PDB file of C-alpha atoms in Angstrom:
ATOM      1  CA  UNK A   1      -0.305   0.206  -0.035  1.00 50.00           C
ATOM      2  CA  UNK A   2       2.678   2.202   0.782  1.00 47.00           C
ATOM      3  CA  UNK A   3       4.700   1.671  -2.498  1.00 50.00           C
ATOM      4  CA  UNK A   4       1.542   2.542  -4.287  1.00 50.00           C
ATOM      5  CA  UNK A   5       1.185   5.828  -2.211  1.00 48.00           C
ATOM      6  CA  UNK A   6       5.005   6.585  -2.870  1.00 54.00           C
ATOM      7  CA  UNK A   7       4.557   6.001  -6.671  1.00 52.00           C
ATOM      8  CA  UNK A   8       1.453   7.997  -7.037  1.00 55.00           C
ATOM      9  CA  UNK A   9       2.918  10.867  -4.765  1.00 49.00           C
ATOM     10  CA  UNK A  10       6.242  10.767  -7.068  1.00 52.00           C
ATOM     11  CA  UNK A  11       3.977  10.936 -10.363  1.00 46.00           C
ATOM     12  CA  UNK A  12       2.091  14.132  -8.711  1.00 49.00           C
ATOM     13  CA  UNK A  13       5.644  15.749  -7.851  1.00 43.00           C
ATOM     14  CA  UNK A  14       6.654  15.229 -11.531  1.00 50.00           C
ATOM     15  CA  UNK A  15       3.533  16.478 -12.966  1.00 50.00           C
ATOM     16  CA  UNK A  16       3.320  19.491 -10.505  1.00 46.00           C
ATOM     17  CA  UNK A  17       7.101  20.316 -11.318  1.00 50.00           C
ATOM     18  CA  UNK A  18       6.227  20.418 -14.979  1.00 46.00           C
ATOM     19  CA  UNK A  19       3.316  22.579 -14.653  1.00 45.00           C
ATOM     20  CA  UNK A  20       5.225  25.054 -12.367  1.00 41.00           C
ATOM     21  CA  UNK A  21       7.962  24.809 -14.808  1.00 45.00           C
ATOM     22  CA  UNK A  22       5.608  26.064 -17.687  1.00 44.00           C
ATOM     23  CA  UNK A  23       4.091  28.830 -15.685  1.00 41.00           C
ATOM     24  CA  UNK A  24       7.666  29.823 -14.841  1.00 41.00           C
ATOM     25  CA  UNK A  25       8.540  30.531 -18.372  1.00 35.00           C
ATOM     26  CA  UNK A  26       5.366  31.955 -19.135  1.00 38.00           C
ATOM     27  CA  UNK A  27       6.003  34.654 -16.284  1.00 40.00           C
ATOM     28  CA  UNK A  28       9.613  35.214 -17.405  1.00 45.00           C
ATOM     29  CA  UNK A  29       8.217  35.940 -20.861  1.00 46.00           C
ATOM     30  CA  UNK A  30       5.765  38.408 -19.651  1.00 66.00           C
ATOM     31  CA  UNK A  31       6.789  41.809 -18.348  1.00 88.00           C
ATOM     32  CA  UNK A  32       5.622  45.409 -17.555  1.00 96.00           C
ATOM     33  CA  UNK A  33       6.356  48.183 -20.071  1.00 97.00           C
ATOM     34  CA  UNK A  34       9.035  50.303 -19.273  1.00 98.00           C
ATOM     35  CA  UNK A  35       8.817  53.628 -17.305  1.00 99.00           C
ATOM     36  CA  UNK A  36      10.416  56.976 -18.163  1.00 99.00           C
ATOM     37  CA  UNK A  37      10.244  59.688 -15.724  1.00 99.00           C
ATOM     38  CA  UNK A  38      10.859  63.443 -16.160  1.00 99.00           C
ATOM     39  CA  UNK A  39      10.967  65.797 -12.987  1.00 98.00           C
ATOM     40  CA  UNK A  40       9.833  69.155 -12.278  1.00 96.00           C
ATOM     41  CA  UNK A  41      11.330  72.445 -11.478  1.00 93.00           C
ATOM     42  CA  UNK A  42      13.825  72.604  -8.783  1.00 92.00           C
ATOM     43  CA  UNK A  43      14.359  68.656  -8.877  1.00 95.00           C
ATOM     44  CA  UNK A  44      16.509  66.180 -10.347  1.00 96.00           C
ATOM     45  CA  UNK A  45      16.356  62.834 -11.978  1.00 96.00           C
ATOM     46  CA  UNK A  46      17.214  61.115  -8.749  1.00 93.00           C
ATOM     47  CA  UNK A  47      16.032  63.500  -6.235  1.00 94.00           C
ATOM     48  CA  UNK A  48      12.699  63.521  -4.673  1.00 93.00           C
ATOM     49  CA  UNK A  49      11.008  61.590  -7.278  1.00 95.00           C
ATOM     50  CA  UNK A  50      13.607  58.778  -6.709  1.00 96.00           C
ATOM     51  CA  UNK A  51      11.115  57.582  -4.256  1.00 96.00           C
ATOM     52  CA  UNK A  52       8.499  57.075  -6.931  1.00 97.00           C
ATOM     53  CA  UNK A  53      10.898  55.054  -8.954  1.00 97.00           C
ATOM     54  CA  UNK A  54      11.776  52.643  -6.029  1.00 97.00           C
ATOM     55  CA  UNK A  55       7.887  52.238  -5.020  1.00 98.00           C
ATOM     56  CA  UNK A  56       7.273  51.300  -8.813  1.00 98.00           C
ATOM     57  CA  UNK A  57       9.874  48.777  -8.791  1.00 97.00           C
ATOM     58  CA  UNK A  58       8.708  47.234  -5.439  1.00 96.00           C
ATOM     59  CA  UNK A  59       4.995  47.072  -6.745  1.00 96.00           C
ATOM     60  CA  UNK A  60       5.848  46.095 -10.343  1.00 97.00           C
ATOM     61  CA  UNK A  61       8.558  43.429  -9.902  1.00 95.00           C
ATOM     62  CA  UNK A  62      10.659  43.435 -12.676  1.00 96.00           C
ATOM     63  CA  UNK A  63       9.791  46.480 -14.266  1.00 97.00           C
ATOM     64  CA  UNK A  64      12.266  48.878 -15.813  1.00 98.00           C
ATOM     65  CA  UNK A  65      12.179  52.390 -14.404  1.00 98.00           C
ATOM     66  CA  UNK A  66      14.438  55.207 -15.655  1.00 98.00           C
ATOM     67  CA  UNK A  67      14.604  59.038 -15.183  1.00 98.00           C
ATOM     68  CA  UNK A  68      15.833  61.597 -17.405  1.00 98.00           C
ATOM     69  CA  UNK A  69      18.841  63.285 -16.309  1.00 98.00           C
ATOM     70  CA  UNK A  70      19.930  66.305 -18.310  1.00 97.00           C
ATOM     71  CA  UNK A  71      23.549  66.888 -17.943  1.00 94.00           C
ATOM     72  CA  UNK A  72      26.676  65.045 -16.678  1.00 93.00           C
ATOM     73  CA  UNK A  73      25.780  65.200 -12.710  1.00 95.00           C
ATOM     74  CA  UNK A  74      23.089  66.408  -9.966  1.00 93.00           C
ATOM     75  CA  UNK A  75      24.170  70.021 -10.082  1.00 95.00           C
ATOM     76  CA  UNK A  76      23.616  70.393 -14.124  1.00 96.00           C
ATOM     77  CA  UNK A  77      20.356  68.445 -13.910  1.00 96.00           C
ATOM     78  CA  UNK A  78      19.267  70.700 -11.168  1.00 96.00           C
ATOM     79  CA  UNK A  79      20.115  73.819 -13.055  1.00 95.00           C
ATOM     80  CA  UNK A  80      18.638  72.597 -16.538  1.00 96.00           C
ATOM     81  CA  UNK A  81      15.233  72.823 -14.835  1.00 96.00           C
ATOM     82  CA  UNK A  82      15.625  76.376 -14.761  1.00 94.00           C
ATOM     83  CA  UNK A  83      18.088  77.427 -17.481  1.00 96.00           C
ATOM     84  CA  UNK A  84      18.170  74.882 -20.324  1.00 97.00           C
ATOM     85  CA  UNK A  85      16.216  75.532 -23.260  1.00 98.00           C
ATOM     86  CA  UNK A  86      13.241  73.200 -23.601  1.00 98.00           C
ATOM     87  CA  UNK A  87      13.713  72.379 -26.935  1.00 98.00           C
ATOM     88  CA  UNK A  88      17.106  71.335 -26.213  1.00 98.00           C
ATOM     89  CA  UNK A  89      15.886  69.277 -23.393  1.00 98.00           C
ATOM     90  CA  UNK A  90      13.508  67.741 -25.486  1.00 99.00           C
ATOM     91  CA  UNK A  91      16.070  67.045 -28.275  1.00 98.00           C
ATOM     92  CA  UNK A  92      18.720  65.575 -25.772  1.00 98.00           C
ATOM     93  CA  UNK A  93      15.847  63.371 -24.077  1.00 98.00           C
ATOM     94  CA  UNK A  94      15.016  61.940 -27.134  1.00 98.00           C
ATOM     95  CA  UNK A  95      18.733  61.046 -27.704  1.00 98.00           C
ATOM     96  CA  UNK A  96      18.877  59.298 -24.296  1.00 98.00           C
ATOM     97  CA  UNK A  97      15.456  57.360 -24.987  1.00 99.00           C
ATOM     98  CA  UNK A  98      16.594  56.119 -28.294  1.00 98.00           C
ATOM     99  CA  UNK A  99      19.987  55.050 -26.933  1.00 98.00           C
ATOM    100  CA  UNK A 100      18.261  52.889 -23.978  1.00 98.00           C
ATOM    101  CA  UNK A 101      18.101  49.379 -25.419  1.00 98.00           C
ATOM    102  CA  UNK A 102      15.508  48.510 -22.728  1.00 98.00           C
ATOM    103  CA  UNK A 103      13.082  51.061 -24.350  1.00 98.00           C
ATOM    104  CA  UNK A 104      13.415  49.956 -27.886  1.00 97.00           C
ATOM    105  CA  UNK A 105       9.842  48.520 -27.883  1.00 97.00           C
ATOM    106  CA  UNK A 106       7.784  51.417 -26.246  1.00 98.00           C
ATOM    107  CA  UNK A 107       7.613  52.745 -22.749  1.00 98.00           C
ATOM    108  CA  UNK A 108       5.084  54.611 -20.508  1.00 99.00           C
ATOM    109  CA  UNK A 109       6.146  58.119 -19.263  1.00 99.00           C
ATOM    110  CA  UNK A 110       5.069  59.965 -16.361  1.00 99.00           C
ATOM    111  CA  UNK A 111       6.085  63.666 -16.128  1.00 98.00           C
ATOM    112  CA  UNK A 112       5.879  65.799 -12.837  1.00 98.00           C
ATOM    113  CA  UNK A 113       5.253  69.448 -12.999  1.00 97.00           C
ATOM    114  CA  UNK A 114       6.917  70.929 -16.081  1.00 98.00           C
ATOM    115  CA  UNK A 115       8.134  67.479 -16.977  1.00 98.00           C
ATOM    116  CA  UNK A 116       4.638  66.894 -18.131  1.00 98.00           C
ATOM    117  CA  UNK A 117       4.885  69.304 -21.012  1.00 98.00           C
ATOM    118  CA  UNK A 118       8.521  68.075 -21.798  1.00 99.00           C
ATOM    119  CA  UNK A 119       7.414  64.722 -22.230  1.00 99.00           C
ATOM    120  CA  UNK A 120       4.381  65.775 -24.385  1.00 99.00           C
ATOM    121  CA  UNK A 121       7.076  67.845 -26.429  1.00 99.00           C
ATOM    122  CA  UNK A 122       8.947  64.225 -26.925  1.00 99.00           C
ATOM    123  CA  UNK A 123       5.696  62.402 -27.774  1.00 99.00           C
ATOM    124  CA  UNK A 124       5.114  64.873 -30.512  1.00 99.00           C
ATOM    125  CA  UNK A 125       8.637  65.480 -31.793  1.00 99.00           C
ATOM    126  CA  UNK A 126      10.482  61.978 -31.009  1.00 98.00           C
ATOM    127  CA  UNK A 127       7.768  58.953 -31.947  1.00 97.00           C
ATOM    128  CA  UNK A 128      10.438  56.310 -31.804  1.00 97.00           C
ATOM    129  CA  UNK A 129      10.799  54.269 -29.900  1.00 98.00           C
ATOM    130  CA  UNK A 130       6.930  54.777 -29.185  1.00 98.00           C
ATOM    131  CA  UNK A 131       5.500  56.303 -26.022  1.00 99.00           C
ATOM    132  CA  UNK A 132       2.320  54.278 -25.280  1.00 98.00           C
ATOM    133  CA  UNK A 133       0.927  56.387 -22.275  1.00 99.00           C
ATOM    134  CA  UNK A 134       1.761  59.664 -21.219  1.00 99.00           C
ATOM    135  CA  UNK A 135       1.026  60.414 -17.536  1.00 99.00           C
ATOM    136  CA  UNK A 136       1.015  64.149 -16.615  1.00 99.00           C
ATOM    137  CA  UNK A 137       1.037  65.120 -12.804  1.00 98.00           C
ATOM    138  CA  UNK A 138       0.831  68.831 -12.147  1.00 98.00           C
ATOM    139  CA  UNK A 139       1.537  69.939 -15.657  1.00 98.00           C
ATOM    140  CA  UNK A 140       1.141  73.106 -17.196  1.00 98.00           C
ATOM    141  CA  UNK A 141      -0.127  72.209 -20.800  1.00 98.00           C
ATOM    142  CA  UNK A 142      -1.584  75.682 -21.408  1.00 98.00           C
ATOM    143  CA  UNK A 143       1.136  77.483 -19.588  1.00 97.00           C
ATOM    144  CA  UNK A 144       1.217  79.837 -16.383  1.00 95.00           C
ATOM    145  CA  UNK A 145       0.369  83.310 -15.449  1.00 91.00           C
ATOM    146  CA  UNK A 146       2.007  83.930 -12.509  1.00 78.00           C
ATOM    147  CA  UNK A 147       4.626  82.562 -10.213  1.00 70.00           C
ATOM    148  CA  UNK A 148       3.304  82.841  -6.823  1.00 57.00           C
ATOM    149  CA  UNK A 149       5.612  80.180  -5.143  1.00 67.00           C
ATOM    150  CA  UNK A 150       8.859  79.242  -6.824  1.00 64.00           C
ATOM    151  CA  UNK A 151      10.548  75.781  -6.121  1.00 59.00           C
ATOM    152  CA  UNK A 152      14.285  76.610  -5.328  1.00 58.00           C
ATOM    153  CA  UNK A 153      16.467  78.682  -3.660  1.00 59.00           C
ATOM    154  CA  UNK A 154      15.634  82.369  -3.018  1.00 59.00           C
ATOM    155  CA  UNK A 155      18.396  83.768  -4.943  1.00 70.00           C
ATOM    156  CA  UNK A 156      17.196  81.694  -8.160  1.00 73.00           C
ATOM    157  CA  UNK A 157      13.464  82.533  -7.460  1.00 71.00           C
ATOM    158  CA  UNK A 158      14.282  86.262  -7.322  1.00 71.00           C
ATOM    159  CA  UNK A 159      16.510  85.995 -10.444  1.00 75.00           C
ATOM    160  CA  UNK A 160      13.809  84.431 -12.338  1.00 73.00           C
ATOM    161  CA  UNK A 161      11.145  86.873 -11.160  1.00 68.00           C
ATOM    162  CA  UNK A 162      13.936  89.541 -12.518  1.00 73.00           C
ATOM    163  CA  UNK A 163      14.108  87.915 -15.787  1.00 73.00           C
ATOM    164  CA  UNK A 164      10.178  87.563 -16.147  1.00 75.00           C
ATOM    165  CA  UNK A 165       9.744  91.325 -15.304  1.00 63.00           C
ATOM    166  CA  UNK A 166      12.640  92.274 -17.616  1.00 70.00           C
ATOM    167  CA  UNK A 167      10.869  90.868 -20.644  1.00 88.00           C
ATOM    168  CA  UNK A 168       9.251  87.491 -20.588  1.00 92.00           C
ATOM    169  CA  UNK A 169       8.904  87.353 -24.264  1.00 94.00           C
ATOM    170  CA  UNK A 170      12.081  88.703 -25.236  1.00 94.00           C
ATOM    171  CA  UNK A 171      14.584  86.645 -27.349  1.00 94.00           C
ATOM    172  CA  UNK A 172      16.918  86.260 -24.647  1.00 93.00           C
ATOM    173  CA  UNK A 173      14.710  85.407 -21.979  1.00 93.00           C
ATOM    174  CA  UNK A 174      12.806  82.951 -24.109  1.00 95.00           C
ATOM    175  CA  UNK A 175      15.895  81.069 -25.161  1.00 94.00           C
ATOM    176  CA  UNK A 176      17.617  81.035 -21.671  1.00 93.00           C
ATOM    177  CA  UNK A 177      14.809  80.535 -18.898  1.00 93.00           C
ATOM    178  CA  UNK A 178      12.623  77.333 -19.019  1.00 95.00           C
ATOM    179  CA  UNK A 179       9.607  79.219 -17.005  1.00 93.00           C
ATOM    180  CA  UNK A 180       9.421  81.862 -19.580  1.00 94.00           C
ATOM    181  CA  UNK A 181       8.969  79.096 -22.249  1.00 96.00           C
ATOM    182  CA  UNK A 182       5.553  78.359 -21.023  1.00 97.00           C
ATOM    183  CA  UNK A 183       4.443  81.671 -19.861  1.00 95.00           C
ATOM    184  CA  UNK A 184       1.032  82.420 -21.383  1.00 94.00           C
ATOM    185  CA  UNK A 185       0.067  86.020 -20.803  1.00 92.00           C
ATOM    186  CA  UNK A 186      -3.722  86.153 -21.608  1.00 92.00           C
ATOM    187  CA  UNK A 187      -3.598  89.926 -21.964  1.00 90.00           C
ATOM    188  CA  UNK A 188      -1.196  89.449 -24.692  1.00 91.00           C
ATOM    189  CA  UNK A 189      -2.165  86.511 -26.657  1.00 94.00           C
ATOM    190  CA  UNK A 190      -0.760  87.654 -29.890  1.00 94.00           C
ATOM    191  CA  UNK A 191       2.601  88.720 -28.276  1.00 94.00           C
ATOM    192  CA  UNK A 192       2.438  84.924 -26.688  1.00 95.00           C
ATOM    193  CA  UNK A 193       1.722  83.209 -29.907  1.00 96.00           C
ATOM    194  CA  UNK A 194       4.360  85.133 -31.797  1.00 95.00           C
ATOM    195  CA  UNK A 195       7.419  84.977 -29.142  1.00 96.00           C
ATOM    196  CA  UNK A 196       6.776  81.541 -27.301  1.00 97.00           C
ATOM    197  CA  UNK A 197       9.789  79.390 -28.262  1.00 97.00           C
ATOM    198  CA  UNK A 198       8.140  76.121 -26.935  1.00 98.00           C
ATOM    199  CA  UNK A 199       4.651  75.982 -25.650  1.00 98.00           C
ATOM    200  CA  UNK A 200       2.910  77.758 -28.466  1.00 98.00           C
ATOM    201  CA  UNK A 201       5.034  75.633 -30.891  1.00 98.00           C
ATOM    202  CA  UNK A 202       3.801  72.362 -29.326  1.00 98.00           C
ATOM    203  CA  UNK A 203       0.297  73.556 -28.812  1.00 98.00           C
ATOM    204  CA  UNK A 204       0.234  74.184 -32.585  1.00 98.00           C
ATOM    205  CA  UNK A 205      -1.044  77.739 -31.770  1.00 95.00           C
ATOM    206  CA  UNK A 206       0.845  79.419 -34.773  1.00 88.00           C
ATOM    207  CA  UNK A 207       1.281  76.802 -37.565  1.00 90.00           C
ATOM    208  CA  UNK A 208      -0.799  73.689 -37.808  1.00 94.00           C
ATOM    209  CA  UNK A 209       2.038  70.862 -37.730  1.00 97.00           C
ATOM    210  CA  UNK A 210       0.298  67.721 -38.521  1.00 98.00           C
ATOM    211  CA  UNK A 211       3.158  65.663 -37.612  1.00 98.00           C
ATOM    212  CA  UNK A 212       2.692  66.893 -33.866  1.00 99.00           C
ATOM    213  CA  UNK A 213      -0.883  65.855 -33.918  1.00 98.00           C
ATOM    214  CA  UNK A 214      -0.377  62.572 -35.835  1.00 98.00           C
ATOM    215  CA  UNK A 215       2.351  61.430 -33.297  1.00 99.00           C
ATOM    216  CA  UNK A 216       0.316  62.538 -30.213  1.00 99.00           C
ATOM    217  CA  UNK A 217      -2.434  60.469 -31.678  1.00 99.00           C
ATOM    218  CA  UNK A 218      -0.226  57.357 -31.553  1.00 98.00           C
ATOM    219  CA  UNK A 219      -0.771  57.146 -27.681  1.00 99.00           C
ATOM    220  CA  UNK A 220      -2.758  54.715 -26.053  1.00 98.00           C
ATOM    221  CA  UNK A 221      -3.686  56.883 -23.318  1.00 99.00           C
ATOM    222  CA  UNK A 222      -3.075  60.406 -22.239  1.00 99.00           C
ATOM    223  CA  UNK A 223      -3.458  61.138 -18.564  1.00 99.00           C
ATOM    224  CA  UNK A 224      -3.905  64.507 -17.182  1.00 99.00           C
ATOM    225  CA  UNK A 225      -3.743  65.367 -13.465  1.00 99.00           C
ATOM    226  CA  UNK A 226      -4.002  68.558 -11.593  1.00 97.00           C
ATOM    227  CA  UNK A 227      -4.047  69.406  -7.781  1.00 98.00           C
ATOM    228  CA  UNK A 228      -7.405  70.956  -6.522  1.00 97.00           C
ATOM    229  CA  UNK A 229      -5.340  73.083  -4.126  1.00 96.00           C
ATOM    230  CA  UNK A 230      -2.143  74.051  -6.106  1.00 95.00           C
ATOM    231  CA  UNK A 231      -0.724  77.204  -5.233  1.00 93.00           C
ATOM    232  CA  UNK A 232       2.162  76.970  -7.479  1.00 92.00           C
ATOM    233  CA  UNK A 233       0.501  76.420 -10.817  1.00 93.00           C
ATOM    234  CA  UNK A 234      -1.700  79.454 -12.027  1.00 91.00           C
ATOM    235  CA  UNK A 235      -4.022  78.341 -13.113  1.00 94.00           C
ATOM    236  CA  UNK A 236      -3.998  74.993 -11.713  1.00 96.00           C
ATOM    237  CA  UNK A 237      -6.623  74.160 -14.478  1.00 97.00           C
ATOM    238  CA  UNK A 238      -3.816  74.380 -16.781  1.00 98.00           C
ATOM    239  CA  UNK A 239      -3.031  70.869 -16.160  1.00 98.00           C
ATOM    240  CA  UNK A 240      -6.209  69.901 -18.212  1.00 98.00           C
ATOM    241  CA  UNK A 241      -5.299  72.434 -21.052  1.00 98.00           C
ATOM    242  CA  UNK A 242      -7.714  74.882 -19.480  1.00 98.00           C
ATOM    243  CA  UNK A 243      -6.734  78.412 -19.181  1.00 97.00           C
ATOM    244  CA  UNK A 244      -8.150  82.150 -18.819  1.00 95.00           C
ATOM    245  CA  UNK A 245     -10.416  83.442 -21.461  1.00 95.00           C
ATOM    246  CA  UNK A 246      -8.196  86.002 -23.472  1.00 94.00           C
ATOM    247  CA  UNK A 247      -8.169  89.650 -22.154  1.00 92.00           C
ATOM    248  CA  UNK A 248      -8.663  88.887 -18.603  1.00 90.00           C
ATOM    249  CA  UNK A 249      -7.175  86.680 -15.930  1.00 86.00           C
ATOM    250  CA  UNK A 250     -10.046  85.313 -13.871  1.00 89.00           C
ATOM    251  CA  UNK A 251     -12.555  83.325 -15.824  1.00 95.00           C
ATOM    252  CA  UNK A 252     -11.197  80.074 -17.230  1.00 96.00           C
ATOM    253  CA  UNK A 253     -12.566  78.466 -20.187  1.00 96.00           C
ATOM    254  CA  UNK A 254     -13.265  74.641 -20.213  1.00 96.00           C
ATOM    255  CA  UNK A 255     -11.206  72.386 -22.291  1.00 96.00           C
ATOM    256  CA  UNK A 256     -13.927  71.504 -24.601  1.00 97.00           C
ATOM    257  CA  UNK A 257     -14.652  75.412 -25.282  1.00 96.00           C
ATOM    258  CA  UNK A 258     -11.001  75.853 -26.305  1.00 93.00           C
ATOM    259  CA  UNK A 259      -9.817  76.249 -29.931  1.00 92.00           C
ATOM    260  CA  UNK A 260      -7.115  74.041 -29.156  1.00 95.00           C
ATOM    261  CA  UNK A 261      -9.838  71.148 -28.445  1.00 98.00           C
ATOM    262  CA  UNK A 262     -12.659  72.226 -30.976  1.00 96.00           C
ATOM    263  CA  UNK A 263     -10.109  72.666 -33.966  1.00 96.00           C
ATOM    264  CA  UNK A 264      -8.318  69.565 -32.493  1.00 98.00           C
ATOM    265  CA  UNK A 265      -4.914  71.194 -33.176  1.00 97.00           C
ATOM    266  CA  UNK A 266      -2.935  68.613 -31.357  1.00 98.00           C
ATOM    267  CA  UNK A 267      -5.295  65.615 -31.227  1.00 98.00           C
ATOM    268  CA  UNK A 268      -7.209  66.253 -27.978  1.00 98.00           C
ATOM    269  CA  UNK A 269     -10.506  65.987 -29.308  1.00 98.00           C
ATOM    270  CA  UNK A 270      -9.864  62.890 -31.228  1.00 98.00           C
ATOM    271  CA  UNK A 271      -8.245  60.980 -28.114  1.00 99.00           C
ATOM    272  CA  UNK A 272     -11.324  62.036 -26.210  1.00 98.00           C
ATOM    273  CA  UNK A 273     -13.497  60.529 -28.714  1.00 98.00           C
ATOM    274  CA  UNK A 274     -11.685  57.362 -28.688  1.00 98.00           C
ATOM    275  CA  UNK A 275     -11.727  57.234 -24.868  1.00 98.00           C
ATOM    276  CA  UNK A 276      -8.137  57.710 -24.526  1.00 99.00           C
ATOM    277  CA  UNK A 277      -7.865  61.012 -22.745  1.00 99.00           C
ATOM    278  CA  UNK A 278      -8.518  60.769 -18.927  1.00 99.00           C
ATOM    279  CA  UNK A 279      -8.664  63.948 -16.506  1.00 98.00           C
ATOM    280  CA  UNK A 280      -7.939  63.554 -13.021  1.00 98.00           C
ATOM    281  CA  UNK A 281      -7.975  65.549 -10.151  1.00 97.00           C
ATOM    282  CA  UNK A 282      -6.908  64.997  -6.443  1.00 97.00           C
ATOM    283  CA  UNK A 283      -6.935  67.121  -3.120  1.00 96.00           C
ATOM    284  CA  UNK A 284      -3.751  68.755  -2.303  1.00 96.00           C
ATOM    285  CA  UNK A 285      -0.944  71.292  -3.173  1.00 96.00           C
ATOM    286  CA  UNK A 286       1.491  70.915  -6.067  1.00 95.00           C
ATOM    287  CA  UNK A 287       2.404  67.202  -6.298  1.00 95.00           C
ATOM    288  CA  UNK A 288       1.238  66.640  -2.847  1.00 94.00           C
ATOM    289  CA  UNK A 289      -0.508  63.170  -3.337  1.00 96.00           C
ATOM    290  CA  UNK A 290      -0.808  60.228  -1.195  1.00 95.00           C
ATOM    291  CA  UNK A 291       1.085  56.914  -2.155  1.00 96.00           C
ATOM    292  CA  UNK A 292      -2.446  55.216  -1.671  1.00 97.00           C
ATOM    293  CA  UNK A 293      -3.957  57.718  -4.510  1.00 97.00           C
ATOM    294  CA  UNK A 294      -0.796  57.067  -6.796  1.00 98.00           C
ATOM    295  CA  UNK A 295      -1.220  53.172  -6.326  1.00 97.00           C
ATOM    296  CA  UNK A 296      -5.141  53.245  -7.023  1.00 97.00           C
ATOM    297  CA  UNK A 297      -5.229  56.004  -9.581  1.00 98.00           C
ATOM    298  CA  UNK A 298      -2.072  55.476 -11.454  1.00 98.00           C
ATOM    299  CA  UNK A 299      -0.441  52.305 -10.772  1.00 98.00           C
ATOM    300  CA  UNK A 300      -3.291  50.180 -10.984  1.00 97.00           C
ATOM    301  CA  UNK A 301      -5.193  51.570 -13.765  1.00 97.00           C
ATOM    302  CA  UNK A 302      -2.358  52.496 -16.025  1.00 98.00           C
ATOM    303  CA  UNK A 303       0.931  50.860 -15.292  1.00 97.00           C
ATOM    304  CA  UNK A 304       0.036  47.448 -14.147  1.00 92.00           C
ATOM    305  CA  UNK A 305      -0.652  45.704 -17.147  1.00 81.00           C
ATOM    306  CA  UNK A 306       1.469  42.699 -18.024  1.00 71.00           C
ATOM    307  CA  UNK A 307       2.476  42.125 -21.741  1.00 61.00           C
ATOM    308  CA  UNK A 308       3.779  39.083 -23.185  1.00 44.00           C
TER     309      UNK A 308
END
C-alpha cells in the first residue's frame, strides 16, 4: 500500500514540477512596459522623485524604470530645470531614450510638473521608440500666468522673477529661462503666440504641424492630473489644457470650449472621442499626493498591465 502511495506521490510531484516550470517560463516571458520619468522645476532625476522609482519597482516586479537626467551630474540636472532651453531638453531626452536598448519596444512616461509638457514635446517630436501612455501629474499644458511660489533657492527664484519682469517674451529670456518658455499671458495673446519658443509651438497655436498631431494620436492613453489646492501652478487648471479667457485673468474656459480642442489642433478631441483621454484631479497642493492615491489611480489603472 505504501509503495502505491509513494508511486502516486512521485507522479504528482513530477506533474506539478512540469506545470510550475511551464508557468515559470510564461512568467519570465511576461513583463511590464518600461517607465520613463521626467522631473519638474527645482528637482533632479534622482532627487525627490527617486522615491517614486523605488515604489514602482517594488510594486511592479521586474519593471524597468529610468529617469531623464540633463547634464553630467546632479548640479547640471538641477540647473537645467531653470536654465536649459526646453527645445534642447526635448532633443537631448530623445537621444537618451533612443539610445536605451530597454526602451526599444516602447515605454510609458510619467511627467511631474513641467516634466509633463516636456514629455509631451517628446511624444510629438520623437515618436520612436513609441511612447505608449503619457501620464502628466501637475503639468502646465496651457502655460502659467504668475509665479506665486517658486521651487528653489531664494536667489534663483528672485533671479527668475527679475528675468520675467525684464521681458518674458524677449528672445534672450525665451531662450534661457525655462519658465518663460511656458509663460502664457492672456492679456497679450498675440505676443505670446508670436514669441513663445516652446509652448505655443507644441500646442500648434501658430502653424498647424500635422506631425505633432499625428504623433500625439499614437498614444494609447493620455492621462492629465491637476491638484485642486495647487498654489504653484497658476491657473491650476492648466494641467487639463484649460486657461484664462483671452483679455483677462479670472474666468477660465473649459477644455472642450478651447480652440485647441474644438479645432483639434494637437489631437485632444480625437483622443477624447476614442476614450484615450483621462482627466483626473486630486486634493492637495502641487505634487502633494498620497501613495494610496498614486497606487489606486495611476499604478493599478495605467501601469500594472502585463504584456507577453
